Coordinates of C-alpha atoms in Angstrom, one line a residue:
M5 CA 101.3 102.5 105.0
A6 CA 97.7 103.2 103.9
W7 CA 96.8 104.5 100.5
I8 CA 93.6 106.6 100.2
Q9 CA 91.2 105.9 97.5
Q10 CA 91.8 108.9 95.4
D11 CA 88.4 110.0 93.9
D12 CA 88.5 113.7 94.9
L13 CA 91.6 113.3 97.1
T14 CA 91.8 116.8 98.3
Q15 CA 88.2 116.8 99.5
N16 CA 88.7 113.4 101.2
I17 CA 91.6 114.6 103.1
Q18 CA 90.1 117.9 104.1
G19 CA 86.8 116.3 105.3
A20 CA 83.5 117.9 105.1
D21 CA 84.4 121.1 107.0
G22 CA 87.9 121.6 105.6
N23 CA 89.7 120.1 108.7
A24 CA 89.1 116.3 108.7
T25 CA 88.1 114.7 112.0
V26 CA 89.6 111.5 113.2
E27 CA 86.3 109.8 112.3
E28 CA 86.5 111.0 108.7
L29 CA 90.0 109.8 108.3
T30 CA 89.2 106.5 109.9
E31 CA 86.5 106.0 107.3
L32 CA 89.2 106.4 104.6
G33 CA 91.1 103.5 106.1
L34 CA 93.6 105.6 107.9
T35 CA 94.5 104.3 111.4
V36 CA 97.4 104.5 113.8
D37 CA 98.5 101.1 112.5
T38 CA 98.5 102.2 108.8
V39 CA 99.8 105.7 108.9
E40 CA 103.3 106.8 109.6
T41 CA 103.9 110.2 111.0
T42 CA 106.3 112.3 109.0
T43 CA 109.3 112.5 111.3
C44 CA 113.0 112.7 110.6
T45 CA 113.2 108.9 110.3
V46 CA 110.8 108.9 107.3
C47 CA 113.6 110.4 105.2
H48 CA 116.8 109.7 107.3
N49 CA 118.2 106.6 108.8
P50 CA 118.7 107.3 112.4
H51 CA 121.7 104.9 112.6
G52 CA 123.4 106.5 109.6
Q53 CA 122.8 110.3 110.2
G54 CA 126.0 111.8 108.8
K55 CA 126.7 115.5 109.3
G56 CA 123.9 118.1 108.4
S57 CA 125.6 121.3 109.3
G58 CA 128.8 122.8 107.9
E59 CA 130.6 121.6 104.8
P60 CA 130.4 119.0 103.4
N61 CA 126.8 118.0 104.2
T62 CA 127.0 114.2 104.6
A63 CA 123.4 113.7 106.0
T64 CA 122.1 110.4 104.6
V65 CA 118.7 109.9 103.1
R66 CA 117.0 106.5 102.8
I67 CA 116.8 106.6 99.0
S68 CA 119.2 108.3 96.7
S69 CA 120.3 108.5 93.1
S70 CA 117.5 106.6 91.5
T71 CA 114.0 105.4 92.6
P72 CA 112.4 102.0 92.4
M73 CA 109.4 101.8 90.1
L74 CA 107.0 104.5 91.3
P75 CA 103.3 104.1 91.6
A76 CA 103.1 106.6 88.7
G77 CA 104.4 104.0 86.4
F78 CA 108.1 105.1 85.9
K79 CA 111.6 105.2 87.5
A80 CA 113.5 108.4 88.1
V81 CA 117.1 107.7 87.3
G82 CA 120.1 109.8 88.3
V83 CA 118.3 112.3 90.4
G84 CA 120.5 112.2 93.5
R85 CA 118.9 112.9 96.9
G86 CA 115.8 114.1 95.2
A87 CA 115.0 110.4 94.5
L88 CA 113.6 110.3 98.0
C89 CA 111.3 113.3 97.4
M90 CA 109.9 111.6 94.3
T91 CA 108.9 108.4 96.0
C92 CA 106.0 110.3 97.5
H93 CA 105.6 113.3 95.2
N94 CA 104.3 111.5 92.1
S95 CA 100.8 111.1 90.6
R96 CA 100.5 107.4 91.9
N97 CA 98.2 106.6 89.1
G98 CA 100.2 104.4 86.7
A99 CA 101.4 105.6 83.3
R100 CA 99.1 108.0 81.5
N101 CA 100.3 109.7 78.3
D102 CA 99.8 109.8 74.6
V103 CA 100.9 106.1 74.5
A104 CA 99.4 104.7 77.7
T105 CA 95.8 105.9 77.3
T106 CA 94.0 103.0 78.9
T107 CA 94.2 102.8 82.7
A108 CA 92.7 100.7 85.3
D109 CA 90.4 103.3 86.7
D110 CA 89.5 106.9 86.5
R111 CA 91.2 108.2 89.6
V112 CA 92.5 111.7 89.5
P113 CA 96.3 112.0 90.0
H114 CA 97.8 112.4 93.5
T115 CA 97.9 116.0 94.1
A116 CA 101.7 116.1 94.5
A117 CA 102.8 115.2 91.0
Q118 CA 106.1 117.0 90.9
A119 CA 108.2 114.0 89.9
D120 CA 106.0 113.4 86.8
V121 CA 106.5 117.0 85.7
L122 CA 110.2 117.0 86.4
M123 CA 110.8 113.7 84.7
G124 CA 108.5 114.4 81.6
Q125 CA 106.1 111.6 82.5
N126 CA 102.3 111.3 82.5
A127 CA 101.5 114.3 80.3
Y128 CA 99.9 114.6 77.1
F129 CA 101.5 116.2 74.0
V130 CA 105.0 115.8 75.7
K131 CA 107.4 113.1 74.5
V132 CA 107.4 110.5 77.3
G133 CA 110.6 110.7 79.4
E134 CA 111.7 114.2 78.0
R135 CA 113.1 115.4 81.3
G136 CA 112.8 119.0 82.3
A137 CA 116.0 121.1 82.9
H138 CA 115.6 121.0 86.6
S139 CA 115.9 117.3 86.7
F140 CA 119.6 117.5 85.8
I141 CA 120.5 119.8 88.7
A142 CA 122.6 117.8 91.3
D143 CA 120.4 116.2 93.9
T144 CA 117.4 117.8 92.0
C145 CA 114.7 118.8 94.5
T146 CA 116.8 119.0 97.5
T147 CA 119.4 121.4 96.1
C148 CA 116.8 124.3 95.9
H149 CA 114.4 123.4 98.5
N150 CA 116.8 122.2 101.3
V151 CA 120.4 123.2 100.6
L152 CA 120.4 126.7 98.8
T153 CA 117.4 128.0 100.7
A154 CA 118.5 129.1 104.2
P155 CA 116.6 127.6 107.2
P156 CA 114.4 129.9 109.1
E157 CA 116.2 131.4 112.2
D158 CA 113.6 130.0 114.6
L159 CA 114.2 126.5 113.2
S160 CA 118.0 126.5 113.1
Y161 CA 120.9 127.2 115.5
N162 CA 123.1 129.9 113.7
L163 CA 121.3 129.0 110.4
A164 CA 123.4 125.9 110.2
G165 CA 122.2 122.8 108.3
T166 CA 119.5 122.6 105.6
N167 CA 116.0 124.1 105.3
H168 CA 113.4 121.6 106.4
T169 CA 110.4 123.8 105.7
F170 CA 111.0 122.6 102.0
A171 CA 109.8 126.1 100.9
A172 CA 112.2 127.3 98.2
D173 CA 113.3 131.0 98.3
M174 CA 112.6 132.9 95.1
E175 CA 116.1 134.4 95.5
V176 CA 117.5 130.9 94.8
C177 CA 115.5 130.9 91.5
S178 CA 116.9 134.2 90.4
Q179 CA 120.5 133.0 90.7
C180 CA 119.9 131.0 87.6
H181 CA 117.0 132.5 85.9
G182 CA 117.7 136.2 86.6
A183 CA 115.2 138.7 87.9
F184 CA 111.5 138.0 87.2
D185 CA 109.1 140.8 86.4
G186 CA 105.8 141.1 84.5
G187 CA 107.7 141.6 81.2
T188 CA 109.3 138.3 81.3
E189 CA 106.0 136.4 81.8
P190 CA 104.9 136.6 78.0
L191 CA 108.4 135.5 77.0
M192 CA 108.1 132.4 79.2
A193 CA 104.7 131.6 78.0
E194 CA 105.7 132.0 74.4
R195 CA 108.6 129.7 75.0
S196 CA 106.3 127.1 76.6
L197 CA 103.9 127.3 73.7
S198 CA 106.7 127.0 71.1
W199 CA 107.8 123.7 72.8
W200 CA 104.3 122.4 72.8
R201 CA 103.7 123.3 69.3
K202 CA 107.0 121.5 68.3
G203 CA 105.9 118.4 70.2
W204 CA 102.5 118.5 68.6
R205 CA 103.9 118.5 65.1
N206 CA 106.3 115.6 65.9

């Protein structure tokens, strides 16, 4: 698989006109020999499919429970099926935090840094490895993005199986967090600031 020189990663992928041409992508080193299309088999082993509709869901994923060392400079341990998501959705830039301030280059982080945020990695003013509460949900990412969010009707027979658009439904959030309105936003901001202030003093 090819890794793009990151520079301004978003601009590189979008190309000059916002819709990269084959020529622009080839200049980045992406060719049919180095790029794998994102199909079912990227995440799932076609020879060990399991059962994806009904209960229990026994669909298998290629990586589960914990990740190997990620390009972002850490391992995510005990994260269930979300380990698979984290193998791609990390900053891919080595460790960068209050302790690891020297890095090999000045690349910007990969634009999908969800694993870093979830696992408390590669952030300044945050204790290294102080995991977010969502990292302790069973199967982390996949619980809200695949299992609890119903699949769109046009992509699913009888709404069976899991949601593979990966877009989480805000109704899922409200099951744990309650209703969100403009009045709760200042409370959330103050809570975040109090955690930051506490970390800054320590």
